[in-house]
Structure formats: C-alpha cells, structure tokens
PDB file of C-alpha atoms in Angstrom:
ATOM      1  CA  UNK A 687     -31.265  -5.722   4.460  1.00  0.00           C
ATOM      2  CA  UNK A 688     -28.516  -3.552   3.494  1.00  0.00           C
ATOM      3  CA  UNK A 689     -26.403  -6.323   4.155  1.00  0.00           C
ATOM      4  CA  UNK A 690     -22.240  -5.487   5.862  1.00  0.00           C
ATOM      5  CA  UNK A 691     -21.880  -1.244   6.243  1.00  0.00           C
ATOM      6  CA  UNK A 692     -18.008  -0.640   6.545  1.00  0.00           C
ATOM      7  CA  UNK A 693     -17.005   3.734   6.925  1.00  0.00           C
ATOM      8  CA  UNK A 694     -14.810   4.808   5.245  1.00  0.00           C
ATOM      9  CA  UNK A 695     -14.885   3.643   2.426  1.00  0.00           C
ATOM     10  CA  UNK A 696     -11.560   5.438   1.442  1.00  0.00           C
ATOM     11  CA  UNK A 697      -9.145   6.376   3.734  1.00  0.00           C
ATOM     12  CA  UNK A 698      -5.530   8.564   3.062  1.00  0.00           C
ATOM     13  CA  UNK A 699      -3.556   9.670   6.416  1.00  0.00           C
ATOM     14  CA  UNK A 700      -0.184   9.730   7.160  1.00  0.00           C
ATOM     15  CA  UNK A 701       2.591   7.987   8.568  1.00  0.00           C
ATOM     16  CA  UNK A 702       1.690   7.888  12.686  1.00  0.00           C
ATOM     17  CA  UNK A 703      -1.575   9.013  12.517  1.00  0.00           C
ATOM     18  CA  UNK A 704      -4.525   6.620  14.205  1.00  0.00           C
ATOM     19  CA  UNK A 705      -6.882   4.886  12.042  1.00  0.00           C
ATOM     20  CA  UNK A 706     -10.153   3.583  12.807  1.00  0.00           C
ATOM     21  CA  UNK A 707     -12.260   1.399  10.737  1.00  0.00           C
ATOM     22  CA  UNK A 708     -15.775   0.842  11.473  1.00  0.00           C
ATOM     23  CA  UNK A 709     -18.004  -2.748  10.664  1.00  0.00           C
ATOM     24  CA  UNK A 710     -22.344  -2.907  11.150  1.00  0.00           C
ATOM     25  CA  UNK A 711     -22.906  -6.592  10.418  1.00  0.00           C
ATOM     26  CA  UNK A 712     -25.971  -8.088   8.781  1.00  0.00           C
ATOM     27  CA  UNK A 713     -28.590  -7.524  11.528  1.00  0.00           C
ATOM     28  CA  UNK A 714     -29.030 -11.078  13.697  1.00  0.00           C
ATOM     29  CA  UNK A 715     -25.589 -12.329  12.467  1.00  0.00           C
ATOM     30  CA  UNK A 716     -23.470 -13.395  15.864  1.00  0.00           C
ATOM     31  CA  UNK A 717     -20.145 -14.219  13.998  1.00  0.00           C
ATOM     32  CA  UNK A 718     -18.166 -10.748  12.425  1.00  0.00           C
ATOM     33  CA  UNK A 719     -14.711 -11.269  10.986  1.00  0.00           C
ATOM     34  CA  UNK A 720     -11.875  -8.453  10.396  1.00  0.00           C
ATOM     35  CA  UNK A 721      -9.666  -9.387   6.595  1.00  0.00           C
ATOM     36  CA  UNK A 722      -7.365  -7.679   5.470  1.00  0.00           C
ATOM     37  CA  UNK A 723      -6.176  -7.575   1.470  1.00  0.00           C
ATOM     38  CA  UNK A 724      -3.020  -6.763  -0.743  1.00  0.00           C
ATOM     39  CA  UNK A 725      -1.529  -8.194  -3.835  1.00  0.00           C
ATOM     40  CA  UNK A 726       1.410  -9.655  -1.786  1.00  0.00           C
ATOM     41  CA  UNK A 727      -0.632 -11.583   0.732  1.00  0.00           C
ATOM     42  CA  UNK A 728      -3.818 -11.723  -0.022  1.00  0.00           C
ATOM     43  CA  UNK A 729      -7.445 -12.023   1.547  1.00  0.00           C
ATOM     44  CA  UNK A 730      -5.803 -12.633   5.665  1.00  0.00           C
ATOM     45  CA  UNK A 731      -7.576 -12.799   8.843  1.00  0.00           C
ATOM     46  CA  UNK A 732      -6.875 -10.425  11.415  1.00  0.00           C
ATOM     47  CA  UNK A 733      -9.350 -11.272  14.257  1.00  0.00           C
ATOM     48  CA  UNK A 734     -13.235 -12.930  14.403  1.00  0.00           C
ATOM     49  CA  UNK A 735     -15.671 -11.916  17.147  1.00  0.00           C
ATOM     50  CA  UNK A 736     -18.570 -14.389  18.117  1.00  0.00           C
ATOM     51  CA  UNK A 737     -21.412 -12.808  20.193  1.00  0.00           C
ATOM     52  CA  UNK A 738     -19.351  -9.543  20.603  1.00  0.00           C
ATOM     53  CA  UNK A 739     -16.083 -11.777  22.110  1.00  0.00           C
ATOM     54  CA  UNK A 740     -12.840 -12.322  20.727  1.00  0.00           C
ATOM     55  CA  UNK A 741     -12.095 -15.774  19.590  1.00  0.00           C
ATOM     56  CA  UNK A 742      -8.765 -15.436  17.817  1.00  0.00           C
ATOM     57  CA  UNK A 743      -6.857 -12.488  16.895  1.00  0.00           C
ATOM     58  CA  UNK A 744      -3.986 -14.702  16.028  1.00  0.00           C
ATOM     59  CA  UNK A 745      -4.162 -13.153  12.574  1.00  0.00           C
ATOM     60  CA  UNK A 746      -3.437  -9.716  14.078  1.00  0.00           C
ATOM     61  CA  UNK A 747      -0.339  -8.721  12.762  1.00  0.00           C
ATOM     62  CA  UNK A 748       1.276  -6.065  15.656  1.00  0.00           C
ATOM     63  CA  UNK A 749       0.731  -4.265  18.867  1.00  0.00           C
ATOM     64  CA  UNK A 750      -0.453  -1.443  16.883  1.00  0.00           C
ATOM     65  CA  UNK A 751      -3.502  -3.503  16.071  1.00  0.00           C
ATOM     66  CA  UNK A 752      -6.751  -3.275  18.136  1.00  0.00           C
ATOM     67  CA  UNK A 753     -10.186  -4.144  17.089  1.00  0.00           C
ATOM     68  CA  UNK A 754     -13.251  -4.087  19.738  1.00  0.00           C
ATOM     69  CA  UNK A 755     -17.284  -5.148  19.152  1.00  0.00           C
ATOM     70  CA  UNK A 756     -18.791  -3.068  22.024  1.00  0.00           C
ATOM     71  CA  UNK A 757     -22.394  -4.702  20.781  1.00  0.00           C
ATOM     72  CA  UNK A 758     -23.547  -6.981  18.074  1.00  0.00           C
ATOM     73  CA  UNK A 759     -24.300  -3.711  15.650  1.00  0.00           C
ATOM     74  CA  UNK A 760     -20.751  -2.692  15.395  1.00  0.00           C
ATOM     75  CA  UNK A 761     -17.330  -3.252  15.865  1.00  0.00           C
ATOM     76  CA  UNK A 762     -14.232  -1.322  14.883  1.00  0.00           C
ATOM     77  CA  UNK A 763     -10.363  -1.760  13.837  1.00  0.00           C
ATOM     78  CA  UNK A 764      -7.329   0.949  14.744  1.00  0.00           C
ATOM     79  CA  UNK A 765      -4.005   0.777  13.837  1.00  0.00           C
ATOM     80  CA  UNK A 766      -2.439   3.590  15.835  1.00  0.00           C
ATOM     81  CA  UNK A 767       0.289   4.976  14.644  1.00  0.00           C
ATOM     82  CA  UNK A 768      -0.333   3.834  11.126  1.00  0.00           C
ATOM     83  CA  UNK A 769       2.070   2.397   9.305  1.00  0.00           C
ATOM     84  CA  UNK A 770       3.366   2.674   4.730  1.00  0.00           C
ATOM     85  CA  UNK A 771       2.947  -0.909   4.943  1.00  0.00           C
ATOM     86  CA  UNK A 772      -0.732  -1.008   6.541  1.00  0.00           C
ATOM     87  CA  UNK A 773      -1.875   0.753   3.591  1.00  0.00           C
ATOM     88  CA  UNK A 774      -4.561  -2.640   2.217  1.00  0.00           C
ATOM     89  CA  UNK A 775      -8.070  -3.144   1.380  1.00  0.00           C
ATOM     90  CA  UNK A 776      -9.668  -4.125   4.799  1.00  0.00           C
ATOM     91  CA  UNK A 777     -12.942  -6.579   5.017  1.00  0.00           C
ATOM     92  CA  UNK A 778     -15.473  -6.826   7.353  1.00  0.00           C
ATOM     93  CA  UNK A 779     -17.583  -9.869   6.775  1.00  0.00           C
ATOM     94  CA  UNK A 780     -19.795 -11.573   8.970  1.00  0.00           C
ATOM     95  CA  UNK A 781     -22.377 -14.458   9.419  1.00  0.00           C
ATOM     96  CA  UNK A 782     -24.669 -16.217  11.002  1.00  0.00           C
ATOM     97  CA  UNK A 783     -24.642 -20.173  13.379  1.00  0.00           C
ATOM     98  CA  UNK A 784     -28.655 -19.879  13.871  1.00  0.00           C
ATOM     99  CA  UNK A 785     -29.567 -20.049   9.485  1.00  0.00           C
ATOM    100  CA  UNK A 786     -30.716 -22.561   7.268  1.00  0.00           C
ATOM    101  CA  UNK A 787     -27.610 -25.124   7.110  1.00  0.00           C
ATOM    102  CA  UNK A 788     -25.507 -23.650   3.775  1.00  0.00           C
ATOM    103  CA  UNK A 789     -25.931 -20.414   5.188  1.00  0.00           C
ATOM    104  CA  UNK A 790     -25.082 -20.926   8.163  1.00  0.00           C
ATOM    105  CA  UNK A 791     -21.676 -21.171   7.133  1.00  0.00           C
ATOM    106  CA  UNK A 792     -21.666 -18.371   4.443  1.00  0.00           C
ATOM    107  CA  UNK A 793     -19.903 -15.021   5.112  1.00  0.00           C
ATOM    108  CA  UNK A 794     -21.337 -12.323   4.276  1.00  0.00           C
ATOM    109  CA  UNK A 795     -18.623  -8.950   2.730  1.00  0.00           C
ATOM    110  CA  UNK A 796     -18.963  -5.644   3.068  1.00  0.00           C
ATOM    111  CA  UNK A 797     -17.127  -3.451   0.537  1.00  0.00           C
ATOM    112  CA  UNK A 798     -14.287  -3.260   2.236  1.00  0.00           C
ATOM    113  CA  UNK A 799     -12.343  -0.359   3.258  1.00  0.00           C
ATOM    114  CA  UNK A 800      -8.952   1.215   0.970  1.00  0.00           C
ATOM    115  CA  UNK A 801      -6.869   2.266   3.549  1.00  0.00           C
ATOM    116  CA  UNK A 802      -3.803   4.652   2.146  1.00  0.00           C
ATOM    117  CA  UNK A 803      -1.060   5.412   4.367  1.00  0.00           C
ATOM    118  CA  UNK A 804       1.418   7.761   3.034  1.00  0.00           C
TER     119      UNK A 804
ATOM    120  CA  UNK B 851       0.166 -21.581   6.318  1.00  0.00           C
ATOM    121  CA  UNK B 852      -3.135 -23.316   5.797  1.00  0.00           C
ATOM    122  CA  UNK B 853      -4.013 -20.976   2.707  1.00  0.00           C
ATOM    123  CA  UNK B 854      -5.050 -22.817  -0.329  1.00  0.00           C
ATOM    124  CA  UNK B 855      -3.412 -22.492  -4.124  1.00  0.00           C
ATOM    125  CA  UNK B 856      -5.445 -21.554  -6.619  1.00  0.00           C
ATOM    126  CA  UNK B 857      -4.310 -22.153 -10.228  1.00  0.00           C
ATOM    127  CA  UNK B 858      -3.927 -21.022 -12.471  1.00  0.00           C
ATOM    128  CA  UNK B 859      -3.109 -17.173 -11.179  1.00  0.00           C
ATOM    129  CA  UNK B 860      -4.881 -15.607 -14.002  1.00  0.00           C
ATOM    130  CA  UNK B 861      -7.278 -16.882 -17.189  1.00  0.00           C
ATOM    131  CA  UNK B 862      -8.353 -15.243 -20.148  1.00  0.00           C
ATOM    132  CA  UNK B 863     -10.960 -16.609 -22.688  1.00  0.00           C
ATOM    133  CA  UNK B 864     -13.277 -15.427 -24.839  1.00  0.00           C
ATOM    134  CA  UNK B 865     -17.519 -15.250 -24.151  1.00  0.00           C
ATOM    135  CA  UNK B 866     -18.944 -18.547 -24.344  1.00  0.00           C
ATOM    136  CA  UNK B 867     -15.509 -20.382 -23.588  1.00  0.00           C
ATOM    137  CA  UNK B 868     -15.651 -22.410 -20.373  1.00  0.00           C
ATOM    138  CA  UNK B 869     -13.644 -21.661 -17.375  1.00  0.00           C
ATOM    139  CA  UNK B 870     -12.024 -24.377 -15.152  1.00  0.00           C
ATOM    140  CA  UNK B 871     -10.266 -22.899 -11.968  1.00  0.00           C
ATOM    141  CA  UNK B 872      -8.502 -25.432  -9.368  1.00  0.00           C
ATOM    142  CA  UNK B 873      -7.860 -25.298  -5.912  1.00  0.00           C
ATOM    143  CA  UNK B 874      -5.800 -27.323  -3.528  1.00  0.00           C
ATOM    144  CA  UNK B 875      -5.799 -26.957   0.230  1.00  0.00           C
ATOM    145  CA  UNK B 876      -3.969 -29.418   2.742  1.00  0.00           C
ATOM    146  CA  UNK B 877      -5.864 -30.688   6.036  1.00  0.00           C
ATOM    147  CA  UNK B 878      -8.592 -31.992   6.366  1.00  0.00           C
ATOM    148  CA  UNK B 879     -11.587 -29.696   5.882  1.00  0.00           C
ATOM    149  CA  UNK B 880     -15.658 -29.577   7.056  1.00  0.00           C
ATOM    150  CA  UNK B 881     -16.552 -28.030   3.442  1.00  0.00           C
ATOM    151  CA  UNK B 882     -15.267 -25.942   1.540  1.00  0.00           C
ATOM    152  CA  UNK B 883     -16.124 -22.344  -0.322  1.00  0.00           C
ATOM    153  CA  UNK B 884     -16.054 -20.673  -3.769  1.00  0.00           C
ATOM    154  CA  UNK B 885     -16.352 -16.907  -3.777  1.00  0.00           C
ATOM    155  CA  UNK B 886     -16.756 -14.642  -6.124  1.00  0.00           C
ATOM    156  CA  UNK B 887     -14.797 -10.276  -5.774  1.00  0.00           C
ATOM    157  CA  UNK B 888     -15.304  -8.191  -8.935  1.00  0.00           C
ATOM    158  CA  UNK B 889     -12.820  -5.715  -8.716  1.00  0.00           C
ATOM    159  CA  UNK B 890     -12.829  -2.884  -6.010  1.00  0.00           C
ATOM    160  CA  UNK B 891     -16.014  -5.305  -4.331  1.00  0.00           C
ATOM    161  CA  UNK B 892     -16.206  -7.371  -1.455  1.00  0.00           C
ATOM    162  CA  UNK B 893     -16.185 -11.317  -1.879  1.00  0.00           C
ATOM    163  CA  UNK B 894     -19.325 -12.625  -2.587  1.00  0.00           C
ATOM    164  CA  UNK B 895     -20.592 -16.602  -1.707  1.00  0.00           C
ATOM    165  CA  UNK B 896     -21.110 -18.712  -4.607  1.00  0.00           C
ATOM    166  CA  UNK B 897     -21.449 -22.113  -3.665  1.00  0.00           C
ATOM    167  CA  UNK B 898     -20.233 -25.167  -0.762  1.00  0.00           C
ATOM    168  CA  UNK B 899     -19.330 -28.676  -1.300  1.00  0.00           C
ATOM    169  CA  UNK B 900     -19.354 -30.662   1.898  1.00  0.00           C
ATOM    170  CA  UNK B 901     -16.825 -32.632   2.153  1.00  0.00           C
ATOM    171  CA  UNK B 902     -18.933 -36.465   1.555  1.00  0.00           C
ATOM    172  CA  UNK B 903     -19.888 -34.026  -1.649  1.00  0.00           C
ATOM    173  CA  UNK B 904     -18.045 -35.188  -5.114  1.00  0.00           C
ATOM    174  CA  UNK B 905     -19.668 -32.619  -7.184  1.00  0.00           C
ATOM    175  CA  UNK B 906     -22.124 -29.791  -7.069  1.00  0.00           C
ATOM    176  CA  UNK B 907     -23.850 -27.777  -9.699  1.00  0.00           C
ATOM    177  CA  UNK B 908     -25.510 -23.991  -9.543  1.00  0.00           C
ATOM    178  CA  UNK B 909     -26.876 -23.044 -12.656  1.00  0.00           C
ATOM    179  CA  UNK B 910     -23.384 -22.479 -14.540  1.00  0.00           C
ATOM    180  CA  UNK B 911     -21.286 -23.252 -12.294  1.00  0.00           C
ATOM    181  CA  UNK B 912     -19.973 -26.638 -11.489  1.00  0.00           C
ATOM    182  CA  UNK B 913     -17.923 -27.934  -8.794  1.00  0.00           C
ATOM    183  CA  UNK B 914     -16.478 -30.803  -7.850  1.00  0.00           C
ATOM    184  CA  UNK B 915     -14.309 -31.952  -4.791  1.00  0.00           C
ATOM    185  CA  UNK B 916     -11.855 -35.312  -4.668  1.00  0.00           C
ATOM    186  CA  UNK B 917     -11.019 -35.082  -0.434  1.00  0.00           C
ATOM    187  CA  UNK B 918      -7.943 -37.732  -1.236  1.00  0.00           C
ATOM    188  CA  UNK B 919      -6.124 -35.388  -3.668  1.00  0.00           C
ATOM    189  CA  UNK B 920      -7.362 -32.186  -1.059  1.00  0.00           C
ATOM    190  CA  UNK B 921      -8.443 -30.645  -4.326  1.00  0.00           C
ATOM    191  CA  UNK B 922     -11.104 -28.996  -6.044  1.00  0.00           C
ATOM    192  CA  UNK B 923     -12.105 -27.494  -9.502  1.00  0.00           C
ATOM    193  CA  UNK B 924     -14.902 -24.657 -10.335  1.00  0.00           C
ATOM    194  CA  UNK B 925     -16.198 -25.152 -13.478  1.00  0.00           C
ATOM    195  CA  UNK B 926     -18.340 -21.741 -15.218  1.00  0.00           C
ATOM    196  CA  UNK B 927     -19.821 -22.872 -18.425  1.00  0.00           C
ATOM    197  CA  UNK B 928     -20.875 -20.834 -21.826  1.00  0.00           C
ATOM    198  CA  UNK B 929     -19.052 -17.724 -19.991  1.00  0.00           C
ATOM    199  CA  UNK B 930     -20.375 -14.345 -19.695  1.00  0.00           C
ATOM    200  CA  UNK B 931     -18.080 -11.223 -19.839  1.00  0.00           C
ATOM    201  CA  UNK B 932     -20.048 -10.283 -16.858  1.00  0.00           C
ATOM    202  CA  UNK B 933     -18.273 -13.332 -15.152  1.00  0.00           C
ATOM    203  CA  UNK B 934     -14.879 -11.227 -14.705  1.00  0.00           C
ATOM    204  CA  UNK B 935     -13.842 -11.393 -11.976  1.00  0.00           C
ATOM    205  CA  UNK B 936     -11.397 -13.218  -8.896  1.00  0.00           C
ATOM    206  CA  UNK B 937     -12.231 -16.186  -8.177  1.00  0.00           C
ATOM    207  CA  UNK B 938     -11.579 -17.820  -4.183  1.00  0.00           C
ATOM    208  CA  UNK B 939     -11.938 -20.781  -2.745  1.00  0.00           C
ATOM    209  CA  UNK B 940     -12.298 -20.855   0.381  1.00  0.00           C
ATOM    210  CA  UNK B 941     -12.431 -23.952   3.173  1.00  0.00           C
ATOM    211  CA  UNK B 942     -13.473 -24.572   6.703  1.00  0.00           C
ATOM    212  CA  UNK B 943     -11.463 -26.414   8.868  1.00  0.00           C
ATOM    213  CA  UNK B 944     -14.520 -27.223  11.135  1.00  0.00           C
ATOM    214  CA  UNK B 945     -14.752 -27.105  14.639  1.00  0.00           C
ATOM    215  CA  UNK B 946     -17.245 -24.693  16.224  1.00  0.00           C
ATOM    216  CA  UNK B 947     -16.340 -21.946  14.275  1.00  0.00           C
ATOM    217  CA  UNK B 948     -17.350 -20.498  11.129  1.00  0.00           C
ATOM    218  CA  UNK B 949     -14.158 -19.419  10.356  1.00  0.00           C
ATOM    219  CA  UNK B 950     -12.516 -19.829   6.355  1.00  0.00           C
ATOM    220  CA  UNK B 951      -9.001 -20.014   5.538  1.00  0.00           C
ATOM    221  CA  UNK B 952      -9.252 -18.266   1.924  1.00  0.00           C
ATOM    222  CA  UNK B 953      -7.175 -19.374  -1.481  1.00  0.00           C
ATOM    223  CA  UNK B 954      -5.180 -16.899  -3.451  1.00  0.00           C
ATOM    224  CA  UNK B 955      -7.290 -16.750  -6.335  1.00  0.00           C
ATOM    225  CA  UNK B 956      -7.754 -17.010  -9.590  1.00  0.00           C
ATOM    226  CA  UNK B 957      -8.269 -13.812 -11.993  1.00  0.00           C
ATOM    227  CA  UNK B 958     -10.597 -14.840 -14.820  1.00  0.00           C
ATOM    228  CA  UNK B 959     -11.059 -12.205 -17.663  1.00  0.00           C
ATOM    229  CA  UNK B 960     -13.916 -12.848 -20.141  1.00  0.00           C
ATOM    230  CA  UNK B 961     -13.379 -11.549 -23.307  1.00  0.00           C
ATOM    231  CA  UNK B 962     -16.330 -10.518 -25.279  1.00  0.00           C
TER     232      UNK B 962
END
C-alpha cells in the first residue's frame, strides 16, 4: 500500500484565497483525521471521520474551515478565505477499527501539506 | 486542554548514549502511544502500551507507564544519529473512537 497520500505537498497562497487540501487514506481504513501542526500550538486535531461521517469537528478553528469526505478514499479540507495565521503543516491520518488490536489503535500519517498564506 | 506534556522539550546526546523522554497526561487513559517525526515528515507510530501494562519493549525502545502518576517514559538505548527526530506521546482516552491527543513533543538530537 502507498500509505496515506496528501496533495499538494506545498501550497503558497495570498490572504483571502481559497485553499483546498486533499487526502487519500489507506485503503480499508474507516477512520480519517485532519491535524494542524504549528510551532506555537503543536499538533492539533481539527476533525475526524468514521465511515465518511464527521464525528467530531470541535477542533475546527473557525467557519472558514470545512472538511468533507464524499467517499472512503478521499477527503478535503478547505479554508475560505485563507489568512496568514492559517500558515501551518496540515496532516491527514487514517486508522482501521478492523485491524488486529494494536494496529487498530495506530494512526498512519501522510507526509503533510505545508501551507504558507502571505 | 487534555494535551499531554513532554519533557524535556529538547535533548542533545552523543551517539551510543541512552535517551529518556517523559510524558504526563491528565485523565484516565485506555492506552498511550509514542510516535516519531523526522524533520519535514509525518508522524510514525513506534509503540503502544495499554493502561494495564507497566513496561513494554520493542528493539532499542523501552516504554514504561505509571497510571498512578499519569506519566510515561520512552527510553531509546544505544542511540544512533538516525534517531534524531521529534518524539510525541499520544493518549487514547477510550470510547468508541480511535481519537488520540498528542503531547507537545521532545526534540532529540543525536550527535555522531
């Protein structure tokens, strides 16, 4: 398996523009997580899905952020409009509730999207 | 915040020495996991210890868990330059989810 795939790997945009980050989880995984990592705040959970349904979006910072998972193999995180304080590395991770026990509780991370909003 | 705290924030050692990192958390957990993050990369799972376990080994890694003190430690023995990375603890508070809360991380530098 190719692991969790994220695109783009780097994104530079101007304040006010819409940004869309994409994630393809590991095939067969039923949980998908979106995280944001900054020096100041560390690794923050933004939202997670189970079987394509959003379960907890309490970490989404503002209405400017939205996430969707239209099917089991694709998710997007959208920021509209973007602001300089959104600059961070955004990670997607997936896990499976069907694996053998220790693997079941393990999250597999993508390489991240490094976002810079000017 | 439920976020775990790790100490030290940064650690620099010589190759061959042992490295110990500590993690404290706030409420009862189902399990605690350790992840490694190399610069510019995603996190990689290292080891998981359950709330009813006190110690676990995996290769050069040793993890301990003290639920009475709500703390865990990660020991890397005979460190190598390739161990240079940030290390995070992550707590699973149970329930019907796979949700984890990550700590603040320890940046380990192993000097060759």
